[in-house]
PDB file of C-alpha atoms and ligand atoms in Angstrom:
ATOM      1  CA  MET A  65      -0.099  -0.071  -0.119  1.00  0.00           C
ATOM      2  CA  THR A  66       1.431   3.387  -1.015  1.00  0.00           C
ATOM      3  CA  ALA A  67      -1.298   5.277  -2.823  1.00  0.00           C
ATOM      4  CA  TYR A  68      -4.492   3.812  -1.499  1.00  0.00           C
ATOM      5  CA  GLN A  69      -5.049   5.911   1.568  1.00  0.00           C
ATOM      6  CA  LEU A  70      -3.542   9.086  -0.106  1.00  0.00           C
ATOM      7  CA  LEU A  71      -6.050   8.481  -3.126  1.00  0.00           C
ATOM      8  CA  HIS A  72      -9.023   7.934  -0.823  1.00  0.00           C
ATOM      9  CA  ASP A  73      -8.331  10.438   1.741  1.00  0.00           C
ATOM     10  CA  PRO A  74      -9.533  13.978   0.913  1.00  0.00           C
ATOM     11  CA  LEU A  75      -7.580  15.694   3.519  1.00  0.00           C
ATOM     12  CA  LEU A  76      -4.134  14.491   1.870  1.00  0.00           C
ATOM     13  CA  ASP A  77      -2.274  16.225  -1.070  1.00  0.00           C
ATOM     14  CA  SER A  78       0.761  14.582  -2.171  1.00  0.00           C
ATOM     15  CA  VAL A  79       3.755  12.309  -0.912  1.00  0.00           C
ATOM     16  CA  LEU A  80       6.482  14.333   0.519  1.00  0.00           C
ATOM     17  CA  LEU A  81       8.656  11.146   1.470  1.00  0.00           C
ATOM     18  CA  ALA A  82       7.792   7.639   0.108  1.00  0.00           C
ATOM     19  CA  SER A  83       8.586   4.576   2.263  1.00  0.00           C
ATOM     20  CA  ASP A  84      11.769   3.765   0.316  1.00  0.00           C
ATOM     21  CA  GLU A  85      12.940   7.260   0.517  1.00  0.00           C
ATOM     22  CA  ILE A  86      12.634   7.075   4.381  1.00  0.00           C
ATOM     23  CA  GLU A  87      14.345   3.715   4.369  1.00  0.00           C
ATOM     24  CA  ASP A  88      17.245   5.394   2.341  1.00  0.00           C
ATOM     25  CA  ILE A  89      17.324   8.309   4.846  1.00  0.00           C
ATOM     26  CA  CYS A  90      17.429   5.896   7.975  1.00  0.00           C
ATOM     27  CA  GLN A  91      20.105   3.971   6.256  1.00  0.00           C
ATOM     28  CA  ASP A  92      22.358   6.954   5.552  1.00  0.00           C
ATOM     29  CA  LEU A  93      21.887   8.627   9.120  1.00  0.00           C
ATOM     30  CA  GLY A  94      22.293   5.369  10.801  1.00  0.00           C
ATOM     31  CA  GLY A  95      25.561   4.588   8.995  1.00  0.00           C
ATOM     32  CA  ARG A  96      26.818   8.220   9.861  1.00  0.00           C
ATOM     33  CA  ILE A  97      25.750   7.803  13.572  1.00  0.00           C
ATOM     34  CA  THR A  98      27.446   4.373  13.739  1.00  0.00           C
ATOM     35  CA  ARG A  99      30.730   5.913  12.392  1.00  0.00           C
ATOM     36  CA  ASP A 100      30.511   8.928  14.773  1.00  0.00           C
ATOM     37  CA  TYR A 101      29.742   7.205  18.029  1.00  0.00           C
ATOM     38  CA  THR A 102      31.699   4.029  17.747  1.00  0.00           C
ATOM     39  CA  GLY A 103      33.246   3.314  21.217  1.00  0.00           C
ATOM     40  CA  HIS A 104      30.726   5.795  22.939  1.00  0.00           C
ATOM     41  CA  ASP A 105      27.945   5.065  25.464  1.00  0.00           C
ATOM     42  CA  LEU A 106      25.113   6.112  23.245  1.00  0.00           C
ATOM     43  CA  VAL A 107      21.634   6.694  24.376  1.00  0.00           C
ATOM     44  CA  LEU A 108      18.866   7.523  22.072  1.00  0.00           C
ATOM     45  CA  VAL A 109      16.261   9.791  23.586  1.00  0.00           C
ATOM     46  CA  THR A 110      12.877  10.394  21.744  1.00  0.00           C
ATOM     47  CA  VAL A 111      10.278  12.576  22.508  1.00  0.00           C
ATOM     48  CA  LEU A 112       6.745  10.878  22.384  1.00  0.00           C
ATOM     49  CA  ARG A 113       4.703  10.517  20.789  1.00  0.00           C
ATOM     50  CA  GLY A 114       5.637  11.472  16.996  1.00  0.00           C
ATOM     51  CA  GLY A 115       9.308  10.479  17.262  1.00  0.00           C
ATOM     52  CA  LEU A 116       8.860   6.821  17.975  1.00  0.00           C
ATOM     53  CA  VAL A 117       8.233   5.542  14.409  1.00  0.00           C
ATOM     54  CA  PHE A 118      11.401   7.294  13.216  1.00  0.00           C
ATOM     55  CA  LEU A 119      13.368   5.967  16.280  1.00  0.00           C
ATOM     56  CA  ALA A 120      12.120   2.471  15.537  1.00  0.00           C
ATOM     57  CA  ASP A 121      13.718   2.561  12.105  1.00  0.00           C
ATOM     58  CA  LEU A 122      16.775   4.516  12.788  1.00  0.00           C
ATOM     59  CA  CYS A 123      17.908   2.556  15.796  1.00  0.00           C
ATOM     60  CA  ARG A 124      18.020  -0.675  13.543  1.00  0.00           C
ATOM     61  CA  ARG A 125      20.397   1.124  11.226  1.00  0.00           C
ATOM     62  CA  ILE A 126      22.841   1.815  14.131  1.00  0.00           C
ATOM     63  CA  ASP A 127      25.238  -0.982  14.329  1.00  0.00           C
ATOM     64  CA  LEU A 128      26.284  -0.208  17.945  1.00  0.00           C
ATOM     65  CA  PRO A 129      25.213  -1.137  21.407  1.00  0.00           C
ATOM     66  CA  VAL A 130      22.755   1.719  22.287  1.00  0.00           C
ATOM     67  CA  THR A 131      19.945   2.185  24.630  1.00  0.00           C
ATOM     68  CA  LEU A 132      16.614   3.842  24.252  1.00  0.00           C
ATOM     69  CA  ASP A 133      14.795   6.216  26.419  1.00  0.00           C
ATOM     70  CA  PHE A 134      11.730   8.436  26.255  1.00  0.00           C
ATOM     71  CA  MET A 135      10.393  11.649  27.264  1.00  0.00           C
ATOM     72  CA  ALA A 136       7.247  13.423  26.809  1.00  0.00           C
ATOM     73  CA  ILE A 137       6.433  17.066  27.183  1.00  0.00           C
ATOM     74  CA  SER A 138       3.302  19.232  27.044  1.00  0.00           C
ATOM     75  CA  SER A 139       2.878  20.868  23.680  1.00  0.00           C
ATOM     76  CA  TYR A 140       3.850  24.551  23.414  1.00  0.00           C
ATOM     77  CA  SER A 141       0.956  26.890  22.992  1.00  0.00           C
ATOM     78  CA  SER A 142       1.006  30.627  23.362  1.00  0.00           C
ATOM     79  CA  GLY A 143       1.594  31.636  26.931  1.00  0.00           C
ATOM     80  CA  ALA A 144       1.684  28.240  28.385  1.00  0.00           C
ATOM     81  CA  ALA A 145       5.215  27.023  29.755  1.00  0.00           C
ATOM     82  CA  VAL A 146       6.430  23.727  28.340  1.00  0.00           C
ATOM     83  CA  ARG A 147       6.752  21.048  31.003  1.00  0.00           C
ATOM     84  CA  ILE A 148       7.812  17.446  31.323  1.00  0.00           C
ATOM     85  CA  THR A 149       5.011  14.976  31.511  1.00  0.00           C
ATOM     86  CA  LYS A 150       7.180  11.914  31.282  1.00  0.00           C
ATOM     87  CA  ASP A 151      10.804  11.860  32.249  1.00  0.00           C
ATOM     88  CA  LEU A 152      13.716   9.607  31.259  1.00  0.00           C
ATOM     89  CA  ASP A 153      13.966   6.521  33.167  1.00  0.00           C
ATOM     90  CA  ASP A 154      17.717   6.512  33.370  1.00  0.00           C
ATOM     91  CA  ALA A 155      20.405   8.970  34.155  1.00  0.00           C
ATOM     92  CA  ILE A 156      22.445  10.520  31.290  1.00  0.00           C
ATOM     93  CA  THR A 157      25.322  11.932  33.141  1.00  0.00           C
ATOM     94  CA  ARG A 158      28.509  11.514  31.257  1.00  0.00           C
ATOM     95  CA  ARG A 159      26.782   9.560  28.572  1.00  0.00           C
ATOM     96  CA  ASP A 160      26.405  10.532  24.966  1.00  0.00           C
ATOM     97  CA  VAL A 161      23.011  11.595  24.146  1.00  0.00           C
ATOM     98  CA  LEU A 162      21.299  11.920  20.784  1.00  0.00           C
ATOM     99  CA  VAL A 163      17.815  13.351  20.779  1.00  0.00           C
ATOM    100  CA  VAL A 164      15.813  11.699  17.803  1.00  0.00           C
ATOM    101  CA  GLU A 165      12.961  13.798  16.559  1.00  0.00           C
ATOM    102  CA  ASP A 166      10.460  13.428  13.664  1.00  0.00           C
ATOM    103  CA  ILE A 167      10.246  17.100  13.054  1.00  0.00           C
ATOM    104  CA  VAL A 168      11.755  20.411  14.231  1.00  0.00           C
ATOM    105  CA  ASP A 169       9.509  23.328  13.434  1.00  0.00           C
ATOM    106  CA  THR A 170       9.654  26.358  15.606  1.00  0.00           C
ATOM    107  CA  GLY A 171      12.459  24.619  17.554  1.00  0.00           C
ATOM    108  CA  LEU A 172      10.826  25.639  21.016  1.00  0.00           C
ATOM    109  CA  THR A 173      10.237  21.972  21.830  1.00  0.00           C
ATOM    110  CA  LEU A 174      13.974  21.113  21.412  1.00  0.00           C
ATOM    111  CA  ASN A 175      15.204  24.337  22.847  1.00  0.00           C
ATOM    112  CA  TYR A 176      13.616  23.407  26.028  1.00  0.00           C
ATOM    113  CA  LEU A 177      14.505  19.933  26.058  1.00  0.00           C
ATOM    114  CA  LEU A 178      18.115  20.348  25.218  1.00  0.00           C
ATOM    115  CA  GLY A 179      18.213  22.943  28.105  1.00  0.00           C
ATOM    116  CA  VAL A 180      16.849  20.287  30.451  1.00  0.00           C
ATOM    117  CA  LEU A 181      19.110  17.571  29.323  1.00  0.00           C
ATOM    118  CA  LYS A 182      22.294  19.637  29.191  1.00  0.00           C
ATOM    119  CA  SER A 183      21.705  20.593  32.929  1.00  0.00           C
ATOM    120  CA  ARG A 184      22.265  16.778  33.658  1.00  0.00           C
ATOM    121  CA  ASN A 185      25.830  16.747  32.310  1.00  0.00           C
ATOM    122  CA  PRO A 186      25.803  14.349  29.654  1.00  0.00           C
ATOM    123  CA  ALA A 187      29.224  13.594  27.852  1.00  0.00           C
ATOM    124  CA  SER A 188      27.632  14.967  24.558  1.00  0.00           C
ATOM    125  CA  LEU A 189      24.314  16.147  23.407  1.00  0.00           C
ATOM    126  CA  GLY A 190      23.167  16.107  19.809  1.00  0.00           C
ATOM    127  CA  VAL A 191      19.961  16.093  17.613  1.00  0.00           C
ATOM    128  CA  CYS A 192      18.854  13.782  14.869  1.00  0.00           C
ATOM    129  CA  ALA A 193      15.709  14.989  12.992  1.00  0.00           C
ATOM    130  CA  LEU A 194      13.995  13.433  10.194  1.00  0.00           C
ATOM    131  CA  LEU A 195      12.284  16.577   8.985  1.00  0.00           C
ATOM    132  CA  ASP A 196      13.687  20.197   9.238  1.00  0.00           C
ATOM    133  CA  ARG A 197      10.898  22.793   8.604  1.00  0.00           C
ATOM    134  CA  ASP A 198      12.660  26.016   9.296  1.00  0.00           C
ATOM    135  CA  ALA A 199      10.278  28.579   7.930  1.00  0.00           C
ATOM    136  CA  ARG A 200       8.845  29.310  11.284  1.00  0.00           C
ATOM    137  CA  ARG A 201      12.060  28.636  13.354  1.00  0.00           C
ATOM    138  CA  LEU A 202      11.993  30.747  16.471  1.00  0.00           C
ATOM    139  CA  ALA A 203      15.111  29.117  18.442  1.00  0.00           C
ATOM    140  CA  ASP A 204      18.300  28.064  16.758  1.00  0.00           C
ATOM    141  CA  ILE A 205      18.731  24.460  16.924  1.00  0.00           C
ATOM    142  CA  PRO A 206      21.943  22.668  15.966  1.00  0.00           C
ATOM    143  CA  ILE A 207      20.843  19.651  13.883  1.00  0.00           C
ATOM    144  CA  ALA A 208      23.893  17.290  13.667  1.00  0.00           C
ATOM    145  CA  TYR A 209      21.835  14.643  11.521  1.00  0.00           C
ATOM    146  CA  ARG A 210      19.160  15.865   9.284  1.00  0.00           C
ATOM    147  CA  GLY A 211      16.897  13.807   6.910  1.00  0.00           C
ATOM    148  CA  LEU A 212      15.266  16.435   4.814  1.00  0.00           C
ATOM    149  CA  LYS A 213      14.857  20.149   4.889  1.00  0.00           C
ATOM    150  CA  MET A 214      11.241  20.696   4.015  1.00  0.00           C
ATOM    151  CA  PRO A 215       9.072  23.425   2.743  1.00  0.00           C
ATOM    152  CA  ASP A 216       6.339  25.189   5.035  1.00  0.00           C
ATOM    153  CA  ARG A 217       3.613  22.472   4.614  1.00  0.00           C
ATOM    154  CA  PHE A 218       1.774  20.573   7.171  1.00  0.00           C
ATOM    155  CA  VAL A 219       2.504  16.992   7.007  1.00  0.00           C
ATOM    156  CA  VAL A 220       1.329  13.706   8.409  1.00  0.00           C
ATOM    157  CA  GLY A 221       2.321  10.040   8.580  1.00  0.00           C
ATOM    158  CA  TYR A 222       5.373   8.193   9.958  1.00  0.00           C
ATOM    159  CA  GLY A 223       4.638   9.308  13.399  1.00  0.00           C
ATOM    160  CA  LEU A 224       3.405  12.744  12.491  1.00  0.00           C
ATOM    161  CA  ASP A 225      -0.395  13.504  13.316  1.00  0.00           C
ATOM    162  CA  LEU A 226      -3.370  15.494  12.504  1.00  0.00           C
ATOM    163  CA  GLY A 227      -5.687  15.308  15.569  1.00  0.00           C
ATOM    164  CA  GLY A 228      -4.065  12.063  16.712  1.00  0.00           C
ATOM    165  CA  ARG A 229      -4.544  10.327  13.418  1.00  0.00           C
ATOM    166  CA  TYR A 230      -2.313   9.348  10.578  1.00  0.00           C
ATOM    167  CA  ARG A 231       0.646   8.356  12.587  1.00  0.00           C
ATOM    168  CA  ASN A 232       0.721   4.864  11.296  1.00  0.00           C
ATOM    169  CA  LEU A 233       0.830   5.913   7.518  1.00  0.00           C
ATOM    170  CA  PRO A 234       4.329   4.215   6.335  1.00  0.00           C
ATOM    171  CA  TYR A 235       4.915   7.368   4.312  1.00  0.00           C
ATOM    172  CA  ILE A 236       4.844  11.269   4.863  1.00  0.00           C
ATOM    173  CA  ALA A 237       2.130  13.282   3.087  1.00  0.00           C
ATOM    174  CA  THR A 238       1.282  16.826   2.707  1.00  0.00           C
ATOM    175  CA  VAL A 239      -2.133  17.846   4.070  1.00  0.00           C
ATOM    176  CA  ARG A 240      -4.297  20.105   1.654  1.00  0.00           C
ATOM    177  CA  ASP A 241      -3.670  23.782   2.469  1.00  0.00           C
ATOM    178  CA  GLU A 242      -7.648  24.368   2.666  1.00  0.00           C
ATOM    179  CA  VAL A 243      -7.748  21.787   5.526  1.00  0.00           C
ATOM    180  CA  MET A 244      -5.255  23.785   7.686  1.00  0.00           C
ATOM    181  CA  GLY A 245      -7.116  27.152   6.956  1.00  0.00           C
TER     182      GLY A 245
HETATM  183  C1  LIG B 378       5.801  17.632  17.197  1.00  0.00           C
HETATM  184  C2  LIG B 378       7.276  16.948  16.984  1.00  0.00           C
HETATM  185  C3  LIG B 378       8.058  17.708  17.779  1.00  0.00           C
HETATM  186  C4  LIG B 378       7.464  19.227  18.028  1.00  0.00           C
HETATM  187  C5  LIG B 378       8.182  20.119  17.067  1.00  0.00           C
HETATM  188  O1  LIG B 378       5.305  17.045  18.348  1.00  0.00           O
HETATM  189  O2  LIG B 378       7.233  15.583  17.463  1.00  0.00           O
HETATM  190  O3  LIG B 378       8.298  17.098  19.284  1.00  0.00           O
HETATM  191  O4  LIG B 378       6.230  18.968  17.380  1.00  0.00           O
HETATM  192  O5  LIG B 378       7.739  21.300  17.048  1.00  0.00           O
HETATM  193  P1  LIG B 378       8.443  22.730  17.445  1.00  0.00           P
HETATM  194  O6  LIG B 378       9.625  22.722  16.904  1.00  0.00           O
HETATM  195  O7  LIG B 378       7.585  23.783  16.873  1.00  0.00           O
HETATM  196  O8  LIG B 378       8.488  22.705  19.060  1.00  0.00           O
HETATM  197  P2  LIG B 378       3.804  17.513  18.914  1.00  0.00           P
HETATM  198  O9  LIG B 378       3.843  18.492  19.737  1.00  0.00           O
HETATM  199  O10 LIG B 378       2.841  17.541  17.734  1.00  0.00           O
HETATM  200  O11 LIG B 378       3.487  16.127  19.548  1.00  0.00           O
HETATM  201  P3  LIG B 378       3.417  14.572  19.223  1.00  0.00           P
HETATM  202  O12 LIG B 378       4.921  14.117  19.176  1.00  0.00           O
HETATM  203  O13 LIG B 378       2.844  13.776  20.336  1.00  0.00           O
HETATM  204  O14 LIG B 378       2.812  14.592  17.876  1.00  0.00           O
END
């Protein structure tokens, strides 16, 4: 199935990244991460919920003994402070931490998260993001491993949702502009 849901869903527009393209990106990023972190104590940290699909594929392309950990934070909305709703299970002090995200948009989520993680004194702290949508960037985020720099379109699939739906699409699709208003 690649086109079925797209053709039959009036909200979706076109495919931004097909399954095989995502696979190639994971292979490439996983290879680079493997080379860069050989001999290190690497923990992959993912922000729930969107990042988990990418993490699942990416971590299987990293040929190193890694551990996985998860955080959840409340979404940033105007005026509301970001806060942790689920913290990491393990300490990261003196460990090499790579935060794995599906998308960096304004950068506010990662800006907050990186600040929190840095205060715990990891050996290193990096970011791997599948999508970099920089048109509305408010905080400068260093993205060491980037899958794709994308245009200012709303996208769903492969972990990304619209009202909680579409996370299980095996590809990433753009949502029609008229749906987003
Ligand atoms: C998405 C994404 C990032 C964040 C990026 O999560 O997974 O965590 O938005 O946006 P920002 O750069 O503007 O801060 P979302 O808040 O939609 O929650 P979800 O992961 O549960 O889908």
